[in-house]
Tab-separated table of C-alpha atoms in Angstrom:
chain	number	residue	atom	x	y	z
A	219	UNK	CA	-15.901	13.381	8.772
A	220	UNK	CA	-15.225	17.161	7.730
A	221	UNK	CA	-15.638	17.464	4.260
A	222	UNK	CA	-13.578	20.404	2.341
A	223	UNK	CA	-16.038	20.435	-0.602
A	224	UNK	CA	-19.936	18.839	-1.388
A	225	UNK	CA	-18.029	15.822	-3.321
A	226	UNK	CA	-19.929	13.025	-4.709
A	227	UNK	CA	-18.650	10.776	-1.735
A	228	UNK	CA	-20.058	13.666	1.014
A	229	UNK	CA	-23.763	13.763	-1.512
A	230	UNK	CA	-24.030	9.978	-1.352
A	231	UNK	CA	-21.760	7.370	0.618
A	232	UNK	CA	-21.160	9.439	3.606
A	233	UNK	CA	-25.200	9.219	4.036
A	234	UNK	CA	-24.993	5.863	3.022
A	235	UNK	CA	-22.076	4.839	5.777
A	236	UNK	CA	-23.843	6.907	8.653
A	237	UNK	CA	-26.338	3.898	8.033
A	238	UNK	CA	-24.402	0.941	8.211
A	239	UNK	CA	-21.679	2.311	10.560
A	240	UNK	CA	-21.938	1.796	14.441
A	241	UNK	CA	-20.776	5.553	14.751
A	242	UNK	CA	-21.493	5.191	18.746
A	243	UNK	CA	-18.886	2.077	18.531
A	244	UNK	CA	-16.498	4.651	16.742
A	245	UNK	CA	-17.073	7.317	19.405
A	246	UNK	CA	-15.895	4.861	22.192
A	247	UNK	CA	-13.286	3.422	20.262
A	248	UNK	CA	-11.821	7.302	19.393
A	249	UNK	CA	-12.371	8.406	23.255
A	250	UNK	CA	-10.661	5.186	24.642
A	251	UNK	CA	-7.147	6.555	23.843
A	252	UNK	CA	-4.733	9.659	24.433
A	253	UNK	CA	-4.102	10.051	21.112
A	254	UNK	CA	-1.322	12.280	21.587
A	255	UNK	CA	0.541	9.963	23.912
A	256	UNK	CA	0.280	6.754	21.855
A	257	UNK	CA	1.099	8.496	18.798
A	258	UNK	CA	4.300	9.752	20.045
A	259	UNK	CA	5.455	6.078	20.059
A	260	UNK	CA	5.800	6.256	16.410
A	261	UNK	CA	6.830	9.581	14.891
A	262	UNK	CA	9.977	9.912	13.566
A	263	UNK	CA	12.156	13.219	14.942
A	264	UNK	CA	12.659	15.212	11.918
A	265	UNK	CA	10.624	13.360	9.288
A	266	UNK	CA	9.111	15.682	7.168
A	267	UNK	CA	5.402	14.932	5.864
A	268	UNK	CA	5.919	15.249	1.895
A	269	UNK	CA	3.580	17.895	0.399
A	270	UNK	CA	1.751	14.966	-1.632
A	271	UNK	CA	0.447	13.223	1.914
A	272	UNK	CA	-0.724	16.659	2.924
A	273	UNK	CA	-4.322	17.113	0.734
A	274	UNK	CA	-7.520	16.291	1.718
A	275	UNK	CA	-8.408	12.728	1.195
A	276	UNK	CA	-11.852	11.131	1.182
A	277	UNK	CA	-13.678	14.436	2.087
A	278	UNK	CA	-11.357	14.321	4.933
A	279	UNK	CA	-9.443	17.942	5.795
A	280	UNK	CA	-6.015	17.042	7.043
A	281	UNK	CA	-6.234	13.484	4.921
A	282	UNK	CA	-4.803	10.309	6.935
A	283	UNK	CA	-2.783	12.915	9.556
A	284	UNK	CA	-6.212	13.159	11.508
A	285	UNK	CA	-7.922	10.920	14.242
A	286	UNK	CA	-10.843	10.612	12.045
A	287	UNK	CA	-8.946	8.917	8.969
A	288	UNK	CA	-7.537	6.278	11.683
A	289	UNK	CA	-10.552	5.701	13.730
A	290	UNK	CA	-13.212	5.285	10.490
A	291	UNK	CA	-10.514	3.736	7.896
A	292	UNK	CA	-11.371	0.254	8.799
A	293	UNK	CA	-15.338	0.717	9.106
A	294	UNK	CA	-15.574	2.126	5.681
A	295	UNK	CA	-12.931	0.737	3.443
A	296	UNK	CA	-15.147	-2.768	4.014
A	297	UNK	CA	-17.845	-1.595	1.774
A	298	UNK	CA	-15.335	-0.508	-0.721
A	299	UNK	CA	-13.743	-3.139	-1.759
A	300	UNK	CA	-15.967	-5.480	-3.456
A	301	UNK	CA	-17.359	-8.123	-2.796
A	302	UNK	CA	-15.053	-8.641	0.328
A	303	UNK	CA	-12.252	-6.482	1.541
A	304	UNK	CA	-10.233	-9.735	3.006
A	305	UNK	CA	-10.968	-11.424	-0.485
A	306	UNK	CA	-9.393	-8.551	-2.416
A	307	UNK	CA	-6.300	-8.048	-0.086
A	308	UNK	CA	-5.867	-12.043	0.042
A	309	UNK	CA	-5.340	-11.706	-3.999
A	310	UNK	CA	-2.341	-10.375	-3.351
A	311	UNK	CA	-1.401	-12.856	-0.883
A	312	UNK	CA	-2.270	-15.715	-3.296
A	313	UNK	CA	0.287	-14.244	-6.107
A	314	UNK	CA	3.082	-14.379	-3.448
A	315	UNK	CA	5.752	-17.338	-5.027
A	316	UNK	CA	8.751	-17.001	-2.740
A	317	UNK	CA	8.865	-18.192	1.242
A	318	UNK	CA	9.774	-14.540	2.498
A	319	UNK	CA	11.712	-14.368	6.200
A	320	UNK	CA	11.702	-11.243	6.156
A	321	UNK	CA	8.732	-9.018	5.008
A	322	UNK	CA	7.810	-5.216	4.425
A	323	UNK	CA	4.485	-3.499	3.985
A	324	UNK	CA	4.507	-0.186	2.724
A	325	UNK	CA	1.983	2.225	3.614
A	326	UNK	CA	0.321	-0.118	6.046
A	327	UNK	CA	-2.188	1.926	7.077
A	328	UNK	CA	-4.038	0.528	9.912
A	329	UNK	CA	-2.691	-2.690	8.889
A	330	UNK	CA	-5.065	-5.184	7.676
A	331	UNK	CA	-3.210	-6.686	4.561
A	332	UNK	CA	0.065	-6.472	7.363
A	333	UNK	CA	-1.757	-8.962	9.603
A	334	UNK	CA	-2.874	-11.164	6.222
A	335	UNK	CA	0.652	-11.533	5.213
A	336	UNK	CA	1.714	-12.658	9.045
A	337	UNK	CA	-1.042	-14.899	9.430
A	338	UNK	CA	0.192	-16.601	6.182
A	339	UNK	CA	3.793	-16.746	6.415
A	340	UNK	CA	4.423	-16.699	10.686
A	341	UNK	CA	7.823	-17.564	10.555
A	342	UNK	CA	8.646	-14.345	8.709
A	343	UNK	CA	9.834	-10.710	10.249
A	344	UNK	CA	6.974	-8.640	8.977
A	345	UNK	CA	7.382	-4.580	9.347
A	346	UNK	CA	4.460	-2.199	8.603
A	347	UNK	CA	5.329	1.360	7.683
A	348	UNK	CA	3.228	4.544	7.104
A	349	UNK	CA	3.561	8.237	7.431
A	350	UNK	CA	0.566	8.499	9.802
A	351	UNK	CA	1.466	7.633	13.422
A	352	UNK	CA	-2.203	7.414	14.091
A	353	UNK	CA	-3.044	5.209	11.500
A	354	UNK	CA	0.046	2.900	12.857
A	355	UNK	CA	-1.764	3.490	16.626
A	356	UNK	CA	-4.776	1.474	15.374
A	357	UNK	CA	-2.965	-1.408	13.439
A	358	UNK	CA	-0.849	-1.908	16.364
A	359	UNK	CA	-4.014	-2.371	18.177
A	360	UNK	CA	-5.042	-4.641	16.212
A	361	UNK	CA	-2.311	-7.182	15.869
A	362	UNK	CA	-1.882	-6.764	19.443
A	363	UNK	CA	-5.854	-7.839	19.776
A	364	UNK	CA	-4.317	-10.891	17.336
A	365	UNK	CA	-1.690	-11.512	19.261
A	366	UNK	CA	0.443	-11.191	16.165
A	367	UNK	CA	4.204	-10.340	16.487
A	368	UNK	CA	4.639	-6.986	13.987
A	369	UNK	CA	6.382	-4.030	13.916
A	370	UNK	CA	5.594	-0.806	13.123
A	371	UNK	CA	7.282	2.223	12.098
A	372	UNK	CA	6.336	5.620	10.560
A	373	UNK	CA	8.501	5.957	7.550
A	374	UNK	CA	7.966	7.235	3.804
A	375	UNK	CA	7.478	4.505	1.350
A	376	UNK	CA	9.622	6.164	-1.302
A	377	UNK	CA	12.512	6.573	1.651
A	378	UNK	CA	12.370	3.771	4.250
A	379	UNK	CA	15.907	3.742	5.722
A	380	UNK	CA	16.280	0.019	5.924
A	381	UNK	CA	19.731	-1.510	4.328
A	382	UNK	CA	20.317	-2.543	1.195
A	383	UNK	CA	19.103	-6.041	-0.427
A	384	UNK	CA	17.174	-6.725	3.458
A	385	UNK	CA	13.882	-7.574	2.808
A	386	UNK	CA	12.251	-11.193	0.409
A	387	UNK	CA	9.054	-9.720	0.127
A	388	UNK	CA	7.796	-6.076	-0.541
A	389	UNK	CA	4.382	-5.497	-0.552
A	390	UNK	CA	1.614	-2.088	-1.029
A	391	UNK	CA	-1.661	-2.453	-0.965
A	392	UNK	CA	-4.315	0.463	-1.782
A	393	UNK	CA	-1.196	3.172	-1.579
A	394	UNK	CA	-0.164	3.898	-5.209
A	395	UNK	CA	-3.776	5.838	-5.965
A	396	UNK	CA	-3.076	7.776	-3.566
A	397	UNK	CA	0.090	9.101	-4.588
A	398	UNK	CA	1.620	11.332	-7.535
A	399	UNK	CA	3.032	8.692	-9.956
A	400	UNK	CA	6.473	10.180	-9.710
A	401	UNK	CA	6.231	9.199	-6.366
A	402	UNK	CA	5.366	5.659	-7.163
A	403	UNK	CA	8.143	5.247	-9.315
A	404	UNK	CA	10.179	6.253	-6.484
A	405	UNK	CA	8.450	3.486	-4.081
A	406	UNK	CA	9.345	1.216	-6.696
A	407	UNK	CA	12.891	2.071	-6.543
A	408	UNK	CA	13.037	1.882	-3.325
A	409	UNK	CA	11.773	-1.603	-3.159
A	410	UNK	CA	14.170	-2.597	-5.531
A	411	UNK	CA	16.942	-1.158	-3.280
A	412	UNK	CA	15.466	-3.136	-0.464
A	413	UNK	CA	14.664	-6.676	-1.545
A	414	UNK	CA	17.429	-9.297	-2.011
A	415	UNK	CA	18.204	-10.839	-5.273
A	416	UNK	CA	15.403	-13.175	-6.609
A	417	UNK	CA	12.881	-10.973	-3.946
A	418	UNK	CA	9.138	-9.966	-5.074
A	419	UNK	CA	7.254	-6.690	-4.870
A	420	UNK	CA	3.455	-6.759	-4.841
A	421	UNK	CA	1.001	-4.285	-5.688
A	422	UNK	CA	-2.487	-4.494	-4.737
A	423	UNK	CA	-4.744	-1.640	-5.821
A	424	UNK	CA	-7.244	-0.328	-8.105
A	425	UNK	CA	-7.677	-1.683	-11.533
A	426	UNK	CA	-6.159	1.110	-13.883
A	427	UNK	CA	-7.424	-0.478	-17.064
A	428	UNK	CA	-11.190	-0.408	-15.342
A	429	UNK	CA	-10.877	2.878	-14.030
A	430	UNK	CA	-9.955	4.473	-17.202
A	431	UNK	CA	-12.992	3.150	-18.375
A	432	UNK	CA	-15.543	3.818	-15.525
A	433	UNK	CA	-14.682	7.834	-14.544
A	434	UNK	CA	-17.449	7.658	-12.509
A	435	UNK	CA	-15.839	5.613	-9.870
A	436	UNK	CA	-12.584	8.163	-9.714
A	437	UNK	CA	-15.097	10.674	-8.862
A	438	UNK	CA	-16.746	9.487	-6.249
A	439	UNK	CA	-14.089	10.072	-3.692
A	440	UNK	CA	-11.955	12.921	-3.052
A	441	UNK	CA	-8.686	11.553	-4.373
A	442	UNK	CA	-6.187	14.281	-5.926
A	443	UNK	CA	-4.118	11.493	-7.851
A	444	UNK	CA	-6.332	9.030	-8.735
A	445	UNK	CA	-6.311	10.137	-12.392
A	446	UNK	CA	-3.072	10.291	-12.675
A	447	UNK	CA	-2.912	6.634	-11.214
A	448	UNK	CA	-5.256	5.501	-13.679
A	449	UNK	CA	-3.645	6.852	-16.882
A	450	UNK	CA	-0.231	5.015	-16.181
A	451	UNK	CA	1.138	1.955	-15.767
A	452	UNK	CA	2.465	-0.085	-12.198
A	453	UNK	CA	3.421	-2.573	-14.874
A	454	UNK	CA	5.699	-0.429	-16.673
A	455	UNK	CA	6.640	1.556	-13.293
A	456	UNK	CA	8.176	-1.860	-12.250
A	457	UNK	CA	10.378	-2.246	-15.371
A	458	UNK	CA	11.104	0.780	-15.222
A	459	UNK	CA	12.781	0.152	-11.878
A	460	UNK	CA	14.546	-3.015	-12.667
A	461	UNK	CA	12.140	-5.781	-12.376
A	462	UNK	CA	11.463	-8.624	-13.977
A	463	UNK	CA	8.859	-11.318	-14.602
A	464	UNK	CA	6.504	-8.496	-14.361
A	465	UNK	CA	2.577	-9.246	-14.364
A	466	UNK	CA	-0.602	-7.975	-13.696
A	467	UNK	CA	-3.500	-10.037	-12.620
A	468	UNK	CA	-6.975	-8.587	-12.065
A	469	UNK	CA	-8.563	-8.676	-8.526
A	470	UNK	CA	-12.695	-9.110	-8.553
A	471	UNK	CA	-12.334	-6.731	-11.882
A	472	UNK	CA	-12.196	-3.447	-9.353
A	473	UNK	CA	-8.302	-4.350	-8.468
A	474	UNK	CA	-5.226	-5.739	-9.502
A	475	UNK	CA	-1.911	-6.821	-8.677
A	476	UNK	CA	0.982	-6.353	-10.335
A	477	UNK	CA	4.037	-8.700	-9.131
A	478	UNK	CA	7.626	-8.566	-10.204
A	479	UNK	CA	10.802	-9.985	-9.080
A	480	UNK	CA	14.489	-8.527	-8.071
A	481	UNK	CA	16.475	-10.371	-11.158
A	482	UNK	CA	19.598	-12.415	-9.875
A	483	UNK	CA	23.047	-11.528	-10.951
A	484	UNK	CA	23.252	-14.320	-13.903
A	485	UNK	CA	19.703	-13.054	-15.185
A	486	UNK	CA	21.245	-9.390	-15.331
A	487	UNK	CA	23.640	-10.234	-17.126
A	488	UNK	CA	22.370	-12.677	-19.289
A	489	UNK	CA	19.855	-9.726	-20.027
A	490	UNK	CA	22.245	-6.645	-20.834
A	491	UNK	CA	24.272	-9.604	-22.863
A	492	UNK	CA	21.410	-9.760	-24.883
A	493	UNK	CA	20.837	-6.162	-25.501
A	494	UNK	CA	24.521	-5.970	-26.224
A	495	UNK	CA	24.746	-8.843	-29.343
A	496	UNK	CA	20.962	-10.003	-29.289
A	497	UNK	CA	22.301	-13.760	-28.423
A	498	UNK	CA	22.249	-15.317	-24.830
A	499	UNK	CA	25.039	-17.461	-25.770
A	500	UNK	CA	27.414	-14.237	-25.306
A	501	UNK	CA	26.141	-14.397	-21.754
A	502	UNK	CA	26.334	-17.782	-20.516
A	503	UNK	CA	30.158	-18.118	-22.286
């Protein structure tokens, strides 16, 4: 790792990881592949990386558009979720009500909630997306190494590209921290525009109300938004974008996940009935 500044992650985890990290492993791993080459699979002619995905994340220069982010993601994100990084991203797996066919993970990363939500519904068309085609080089490597059928494509989260009302299940894990909350408003949108009628959205990631209380933890890594994140609301974010049925449910205290649902046409307008005359009976005749 290149660190752009002596942050509190570079003073004490990065000595910390150097421990518990099989960095020779890493090495191997990093010199087994043309990058270049296998990246190429996934980048998008004439997709612009958004200013936002462009600072330095983690004490990493260059953020998630480097090698480095994709080869040591994996290795150190499991001692940062506590008490188990397949525990936390199962919570959002276990708040999932509908039976999706047709799935979407935005801002995959190297794809480890992706797999999760394959393994548990394997009937289901699951898509992985994420602005870094090297981060998408390693989770195709892994579901590959699964023998998992995904796809992956690089896309922007708040600009995917798919139709209209084509997706049951939207899901983020671990994303919205790292983005300005403008921009998660806009992801929310988006999902909206995606998922059918009667669809979910998840969001996994950290606990805002536990954050705002613990500032220590937002400074331990080099996050540019992560305040931001904490001071607002995915809760609100959600109705704010049209959902309903919107709740939060904390994850091993660290996390949470907010779920909400794409209302169907009846509950629409049952709901701007009521905001109309204040009686449903107006709405259902």
């Amino acid at each position: 790792m290149t660190s752009s500044s002596a942050t509190l992650f570079e003073r004490f985890l990065a000595p910390v990881f150097n421990v518990l990290i099989d960095r020779e492993a890493l090495l191997r791993y990093r010199n087994s592949k043309n990058w270049q080459r296998e990246s190429d699979r996934f980048r998008q002619p004439g997709l612009d990386y958004p200013a936002y995905y462009q600072q330095n994340f983690h004490g990493i220069r260059g953020g998630y558009l480097t090698v480095d982010a994709a080869v040591t993601y994996d290795p150190v994100t499991q001692y940062l979720l506590p008490p188990n990084e397949e525990w936390v991203r199962k919570g959002l797996i276990e708040q999932i009500r509908c039976q999706p066919r047709r799935i979407l993970d935005l801002g995959c990363g190297t794809g480890s909630t992706t797999l999760l939500l394959k393994r548990a519904f394997p009937f289901a068309e699951v898509i992985g997306v994420d602005l870094s085609p090297y981060m998408l080089v390693v989770a195709a490597d892994k579901a590959e190494r699964a023998q998992l059928d995904i796809q992956f494509r690089q896309a922007k989260a708040e600009q995917t590209g798919f139709p209209d009302a084509s997706f049951d299940l939207v899901t983020a894990s671990l994303l919205f921290h790292e983005l300005p909350p403008q921009v998660s408003c806009a992801v929310l949108q988006e999902s909206f525009r995606l998922l059918k009628p009667g669809g979910e959205v998840l969001i996994l990631d950290g606990n805002q109300s536990t954050l705002r209380q613990t500032d220590w933890l937002m400074q331990i890594f080099e996050e540019p938004y992560i305040k931001d994140y904490a001071a607002g609301s995915v809760e609100a974010w959600m109705q704010t974008a049209g959902f309903g049925d919107v709740a939060t449910i904390d994850v091993w205290w660290v996390n949470q996940v907010t779920r909400g649902v794409k209302p169907l046409p009846y509950q629409k307008v049952e709901f701007e009935a009521f905001a109309r005359t204040g009686k449903t009976q107006w709405a259902m005749g």
